[in-house]
Amino acid sequence: MNQLLGVLRDLGDRTAAPPPQPLASQLTAWAQAHDPGTGPAAALRAVLTWSRLHGLVSLEIAGNLASMGIDPDQVFEAQLTTLTA
């Protein structure tokens, strides 16, 4: 997560509006403990990215995608494309 925070901090998040309070303060406090200098918008993007990928991995582990006849590798690639666009 520290690396993800660092990448998002370095990229900047000029297009994202800062999250509302009190979420912005919570994200800032959490991010400062892991990657000082990370703002609340980048921290929110990191948490949302991590949660989306975590959910996808959970579906794959549980066999949900296979039971649907869906290739998890292709879903993962599509998700990465969406997250990095």
PDB file of N, CA, C and O in Angstrom, residues 27-68:
ATOM      1  N   LEU A  27      -8.457  10.120   6.022  1.00  0.00           N
ATOM      2  CA  LEU A  27      -7.536   9.659   4.981  1.00  0.00           C
ATOM      3  C   LEU A  27      -6.167  10.299   5.127  1.00  0.00           C
ATOM      4  O   LEU A  27      -5.142   9.636   4.962  1.00  0.00           O
ATOM      5  N   THR A  28      -6.140  11.587   5.458  1.00  0.00           N
ATOM      6  CA  THR A  28      -4.871  12.282   5.640  1.00  0.00           C
ATOM      7  C   THR A  28      -4.088  11.677   6.792  1.00  0.00           C
ATOM      8  O   THR A  28      -2.889  11.413   6.668  1.00  0.00           O
ATOM      9  N   ALA A  29      -4.754  11.434   7.912  1.00  0.00           N
ATOM     10  CA  ALA A  29      -4.074  10.844   9.076  1.00  0.00           C
ATOM     11  C   ALA A  29      -3.528   9.463   8.739  1.00  0.00           C
ATOM     12  O   ALA A  29      -2.379   9.135   9.083  1.00  0.00           O
ATOM     13  N   TRP A  30      -4.319   8.661   8.054  1.00  0.00           N
ATOM     14  CA  TRP A  30      -3.864   7.318   7.677  1.00  0.00           C
ATOM     15  C   TRP A  30      -2.688   7.389   6.714  1.00  0.00           C
ATOM     16  O   TRP A  30      -1.677   6.710   6.888  1.00  0.00           O
ATOM     17  N   ALA A  31      -2.800   8.234   5.688  1.00  0.00           N
ATOM     18  CA  ALA A  31      -1.757   8.323   4.668  1.00  0.00           C
ATOM     19  C   ALA A  31      -0.447   8.851   5.250  1.00  0.00           C
ATOM     20  O   ALA A  31       0.637   8.381   4.868  1.00  0.00           O
ATOM     21  N   GLN A  32      -0.523   9.815   6.155  1.00  0.00           N
ATOM     22  CA  GLN A  32       0.701  10.386   6.728  1.00  0.00           C
ATOM     23  C   GLN A  32       1.506   9.343   7.493  1.00  0.00           C
ATOM     24  O   GLN A  32       2.731   9.422   7.538  1.00  0.00           O
ATOM     25  N   ALA A  33       0.826   8.371   8.054  1.00  0.00           N
ATOM     26  CA  ALA A  33       1.525   7.303   8.782  1.00  0.00           C
ATOM     27  C   ALA A  33       2.260   6.358   7.835  1.00  0.00           C
ATOM     28  O   ALA A  33       3.184   5.662   8.247  1.00  0.00           O
ATOM     29  N   HIS A  34       1.860   6.335   6.566  1.00  0.00           N
ATOM     30  CA  HIS A  34       2.435   5.393   5.606  1.00  0.00           C
ATOM     31  C   HIS A  34       3.284   6.061   4.535  1.00  0.00           C
ATOM     32  O   HIS A  34       4.268   5.490   4.070  1.00  0.00           O
ATOM     33  N   ASP A  35       2.885   7.256   4.113  1.00  0.00           N
ATOM     34  CA  ASP A  35       3.621   7.964   3.064  1.00  0.00           C
ATOM     35  C   ASP A  35       3.407   9.461   3.251  1.00  0.00           C
ATOM     36  O   ASP A  35       2.495  10.035   2.655  1.00  0.00           O
ATOM     37  N   PRO A  36       4.224  10.079   4.114  1.00  0.00           N
ATOM     38  CA  PRO A  36       4.047  11.512   4.390  1.00  0.00           C
ATOM     39  C   PRO A  36       4.012  12.340   3.105  1.00  0.00           C
ATOM     40  O   PRO A  36       4.729  12.074   2.157  1.00  0.00           O
ATOM     41  N   GLY A  37       3.140  13.307   3.096  1.00  0.00           N
ATOM     42  CA  GLY A  37       3.000  14.176   1.942  1.00  0.00           C
ATOM     43  C   GLY A  37       1.850  13.797   1.033  1.00  0.00           C
ATOM     44  O   GLY A  37       1.516  14.524   0.109  1.00  0.00           O
ATOM     45  N   THR A  38       1.246  12.650   1.289  1.00  0.00           N
ATOM     46  CA  THR A  38       0.109  12.213   0.487  1.00  0.00           C
ATOM     47  C   THR A  38      -1.139  12.941   0.955  1.00  0.00           C
ATOM     48  O   THR A  38      -1.465  12.937   2.134  1.00  0.00           O
ATOM     49  N   GLY A  39      -1.823  13.567   0.009  1.00  0.00           N
ATOM     50  CA  GLY A  39      -3.047  14.296   0.334  1.00  0.00           C
ATOM     51  C   GLY A  39      -4.254  13.382   0.378  1.00  0.00           C
ATOM     52  O   GLY A  39      -4.195  12.204  -0.012  1.00  0.00           O
ATOM     53  N   PRO A  40      -5.378  13.915   0.817  1.00  0.00           N
ATOM     54  CA  PRO A  40      -6.576  13.096   0.965  1.00  0.00           C
ATOM     55  C   PRO A  40      -7.127  12.563  -0.360  1.00  0.00           C
ATOM     56  O   PRO A  40      -7.659  11.465  -0.399  1.00  0.00           O
ATOM     57  N   ALA A  41      -7.002  13.301  -1.453  1.00  0.00           N
ATOM     58  CA  ALA A  41      -7.521  12.823  -2.739  1.00  0.00           C
ATOM     59  C   ALA A  41      -6.735  11.608  -3.222  1.00  0.00           C
ATOM     60  O   ALA A  41      -7.310  10.613  -3.663  1.00  0.00           O
ATOM     61  N   ALA A  42      -5.405  11.672  -3.113  1.00  0.00           N
ATOM     62  CA  ALA A  42      -4.576  10.533  -3.521  1.00  0.00           C
ATOM     63  C   ALA A  42      -4.789   9.347  -2.584  1.00  0.00           C
ATOM     64  O   ALA A  42      -4.818   8.194  -3.023  1.00  0.00           O
ATOM     65  N   ALA A  43      -4.956   9.617  -1.290  1.00  0.00           N
ATOM     66  CA  ALA A  43      -5.206   8.540  -0.330  1.00  0.00           C
ATOM     67  C   ALA A  43      -6.536   7.852  -0.627  1.00  0.00           C
ATOM     68  O   ALA A  43      -6.629   6.622  -0.568  1.00  0.00           O
ATOM     69  N   LEU A  44      -7.555   8.631  -0.973  1.00  0.00           N
ATOM     70  CA  LEU A  44      -8.848   8.035  -1.314  1.00  0.00           C
ATOM     71  C   LEU A  44      -8.721   7.172  -2.561  1.00  0.00           C
ATOM     72  O   LEU A  44      -9.247   6.053  -2.610  1.00  0.00           O
ATOM     73  N   ARG A  45      -8.005   7.655  -3.552  1.00  0.00           N
ATOM     74  CA  ARG A  45      -7.821   6.861  -4.773  1.00  0.00           C
ATOM     75  C   ARG A  45      -7.087   5.557  -4.456  1.00  0.00           C
ATOM     76  O   ARG A  45      -7.412   4.505  -5.004  1.00  0.00           O
ATOM     77  N   ALA A  46      -6.110   5.605  -3.577  1.00  0.00           N
ATOM     78  CA  ALA A  46      -5.382   4.390  -3.189  1.00  0.00           C
ATOM     79  C   ALA A  46      -6.309   3.395  -2.501  1.00  0.00           C
ATOM     80  O   ALA A  46      -6.288   2.201  -2.810  1.00  0.00           O
ATOM     81  N   VAL A  47      -7.135   3.877  -1.583  1.00  0.00           N
ATOM     82  CA  VAL A  47      -8.062   2.989  -0.865  1.00  0.00           C
ATOM     83  C   VAL A  47      -9.081   2.396  -1.836  1.00  0.00           C
ATOM     84  O   VAL A  47      -9.383   1.199  -1.777  1.00  0.00           O
ATOM     85  N   LEU A  48      -9.601   3.209  -2.743  1.00  0.00           N
ATOM     86  CA  LEU A  48     -10.578   2.704  -3.713  1.00  0.00           C
ATOM     87  C   LEU A  48      -9.941   1.703  -4.675  1.00  0.00           C
ATOM     88  O   LEU A  48     -10.556   0.679  -5.000  1.00  0.00           O
ATOM     89  N   THR A  49      -8.716   1.974  -5.104  1.00  0.00           N
ATOM     90  CA  THR A  49      -8.002   1.042  -5.983  1.00  0.00           C
ATOM     91  C   THR A  49      -7.777  -0.278  -5.274  1.00  0.00           C
ATOM     92  O   THR A  49      -8.051  -1.354  -5.809  1.00  0.00           O
ATOM     93  N   TRP A  50      -7.282  -0.213  -4.053  1.00  0.00           N
ATOM     94  CA  TRP A  50      -7.008  -1.423  -3.276  1.00  0.00           C
ATOM     95  C   TRP A  50      -8.292  -2.217  -3.039  1.00  0.00           C
ATOM     96  O   TRP A  50      -8.309  -3.440  -3.189  1.00  0.00           O
ATOM     97  N   SER A  51      -9.377  -1.524  -2.728  1.00  0.00           N
ATOM     98  CA  SER A  51     -10.625  -2.242  -2.451  1.00  0.00           C
ATOM     99  C   SER A  51     -11.170  -2.918  -3.702  1.00  0.00           C
ATOM    100  O   SER A  51     -11.705  -4.030  -3.633  1.00  0.00           O
ATOM    101  N   ARG A  52     -11.031  -2.283  -4.854  1.00  0.00           N
ATOM    102  CA  ARG A  52     -11.516  -2.892  -6.095  1.00  0.00           C
ATOM    103  C   ARG A  52     -10.689  -4.125  -6.459  1.00  0.00           C
ATOM    104  O   ARG A  52     -11.242  -5.162  -6.842  1.00  0.00           O
ATOM    105  N   LEU A  53      -9.383  -4.018  -6.331  1.00  0.00           N
ATOM    106  CA  LEU A  53      -8.536  -5.174  -6.657  1.00  0.00           C
ATOM    107  C   LEU A  53      -8.711  -6.285  -5.622  1.00  0.00           C
ATOM    108  O   LEU A  53      -8.722  -7.469  -5.964  1.00  0.00           O
ATOM    109  N   HIS A  54      -8.863  -5.923  -4.362  1.00  0.00           N
ATOM    110  CA  HIS A  54      -9.086  -6.910  -3.317  1.00  0.00           C
ATOM    111  C   HIS A  54     -10.386  -7.666  -3.570  1.00  0.00           C
ATOM    112  O   HIS A  54     -10.449  -8.890  -3.438  1.00  0.00           O
ATOM    113  N   GLY A  55     -11.424  -6.952  -3.965  1.00  0.00           N
ATOM    114  CA  GLY A  55     -12.699  -7.598  -4.271  1.00  0.00           C
ATOM    115  C   GLY A  55     -12.585  -8.551  -5.438  1.00  0.00           C
ATOM    116  O   GLY A  55     -13.139  -9.659  -5.417  1.00  0.00           O
ATOM    117  N   LEU A  56     -11.848  -8.150  -6.459  1.00  0.00           N
ATOM    118  CA  LEU A  56     -11.657  -9.000  -7.626  1.00  0.00           C
ATOM    119  C   LEU A  56     -10.896 -10.276  -7.262  1.00  0.00           C
ATOM    120  O   LEU A  56     -11.281 -11.377  -7.663  1.00  0.00           O
ATOM    121  N   VAL A  57      -9.856 -10.130  -6.473  1.00  0.00           N
ATOM    122  CA  VAL A  57      -9.088 -11.296  -6.034  1.00  0.00           C
ATOM    123  C   VAL A  57      -9.958 -12.212  -5.175  1.00  0.00           C
ATOM    124  O   VAL A  57      -9.912 -13.437  -5.314  1.00  0.00           O
ATOM    125  N   SER A  58     -10.776 -11.635  -4.304  1.00  0.00           N
ATOM    126  CA  SER A  58     -11.677 -12.440  -3.474  1.00  0.00           C
ATOM    127  C   SER A  58     -12.650 -13.245  -4.327  1.00  0.00           C
ATOM    128  O   SER A  58     -12.924 -14.417  -4.044  1.00  0.00           O
ATOM    129  N   LEU A  59     -13.189 -12.619  -5.373  1.00  0.00           N
ATOM    130  CA  LEU A  59     -14.090 -13.344  -6.273  1.00  0.00           C
ATOM    131  C   LEU A  59     -13.370 -14.496  -6.960  1.00  0.00           C
ATOM    132  O   LEU A  59     -13.927 -15.582  -7.135  1.00  0.00           O
ATOM    133  N   GLU A  60     -12.127 -14.261  -7.348  1.00  0.00           N
ATOM    134  CA  GLU A  60     -11.365 -15.319  -8.017  1.00  0.00           C
ATOM    135  C   GLU A  60     -11.067 -16.470  -7.055  1.00  0.00           C
ATOM    136  O   GLU A  60     -11.249 -17.640  -7.406  1.00  0.00           O
ATOM    137  N   ILE A  61     -10.636 -16.149  -5.856  1.00  0.00           N
ATOM    138  CA  ILE A  61     -10.309 -17.181  -4.868  1.00  0.00           C
ATOM    139  C   ILE A  61     -11.532 -18.039  -4.549  1.00  0.00           C
ATOM    140  O   ILE A  61     -11.438 -19.255  -4.411  1.00  0.00           O
ATOM    141  N   ALA A  62     -12.686 -17.398  -4.445  1.00  0.00           N
ATOM    142  CA  ALA A  62     -13.918 -18.117  -4.112  1.00  0.00           C
ATOM    143  C   ALA A  62     -14.484 -18.896  -5.294  1.00  0.00           C
ATOM    144  O   ALA A  62     -15.443 -19.647  -5.146  1.00  0.00           O
ATOM    145  N   GLY A  63     -13.890 -18.708  -6.475  1.00  0.00           N
ATOM    146  CA  GLY A  63     -14.340 -19.435  -7.649  1.00  0.00           C
ATOM    147  C   GLY A  63     -15.572 -18.844  -8.312  1.00  0.00           C
ATOM    148  O   GLY A  63     -16.157 -19.467  -9.196  1.00  0.00           O
ATOM    149  N   ASN A  64     -15.957 -17.634  -7.895  1.00  0.00           N
ATOM    150  CA  ASN A  64     -17.152 -17.020  -8.464  1.00  0.00           C
ATOM    151  C   ASN A  64     -17.007 -16.728  -9.947  1.00  0.00           C
ATOM    152  O   ASN A  64     -17.958 -16.943 -10.716  1.00  0.00           O
ATOM    153  N   LEU A  65     -15.859 -16.215 -10.369  1.00  0.00           N
ATOM    154  CA  LEU A  65     -15.677 -15.897 -11.781  1.00  0.00           C
ATOM    155  C   LEU A  65     -15.655 -17.170 -12.617  1.00  0.00           C
ATOM    156  O   LEU A  65     -16.273 -17.223 -13.683  1.00  0.00           O
ATOM    157  N   ALA A  66     -14.975 -18.197 -12.139  1.00  0.00           N
ATOM    158  CA  ALA A  66     -14.925 -19.467 -12.876  1.00  0.00           C
ATOM    159  C   ALA A  66     -16.321 -20.073 -13.011  1.00  0.00           C
ATOM    160  O   ALA A  66     -16.675 -20.599 -14.066  1.00  0.00           O
ATOM    161  N   SER A  67     -17.135 -19.979 -11.949  1.00  0.00           N
ATOM    162  CA  SER A  67     -18.476 -20.549 -12.005  1.00  0.00           C
ATOM    163  C   SER A  67     -19.365 -19.801 -13.008  1.00  0.00           C
ATOM    164  O   SER A  67     -20.363 -20.341 -13.476  1.00  0.00           O
ATOM    165  N   MET A  68     -18.955 -18.580 -13.348  1.00  0.00           N
ATOM    166  CA  MET A  68     -19.688 -17.789 -14.336  1.00  0.00           C
ATOM    167  C   MET A  68     -19.121 -17.990 -15.745  1.00  0.00           C
ATOM    168  O   MET A  68     -19.655 -17.459 -16.702  1.00  0.00           O
TER     169      MET A  68
END
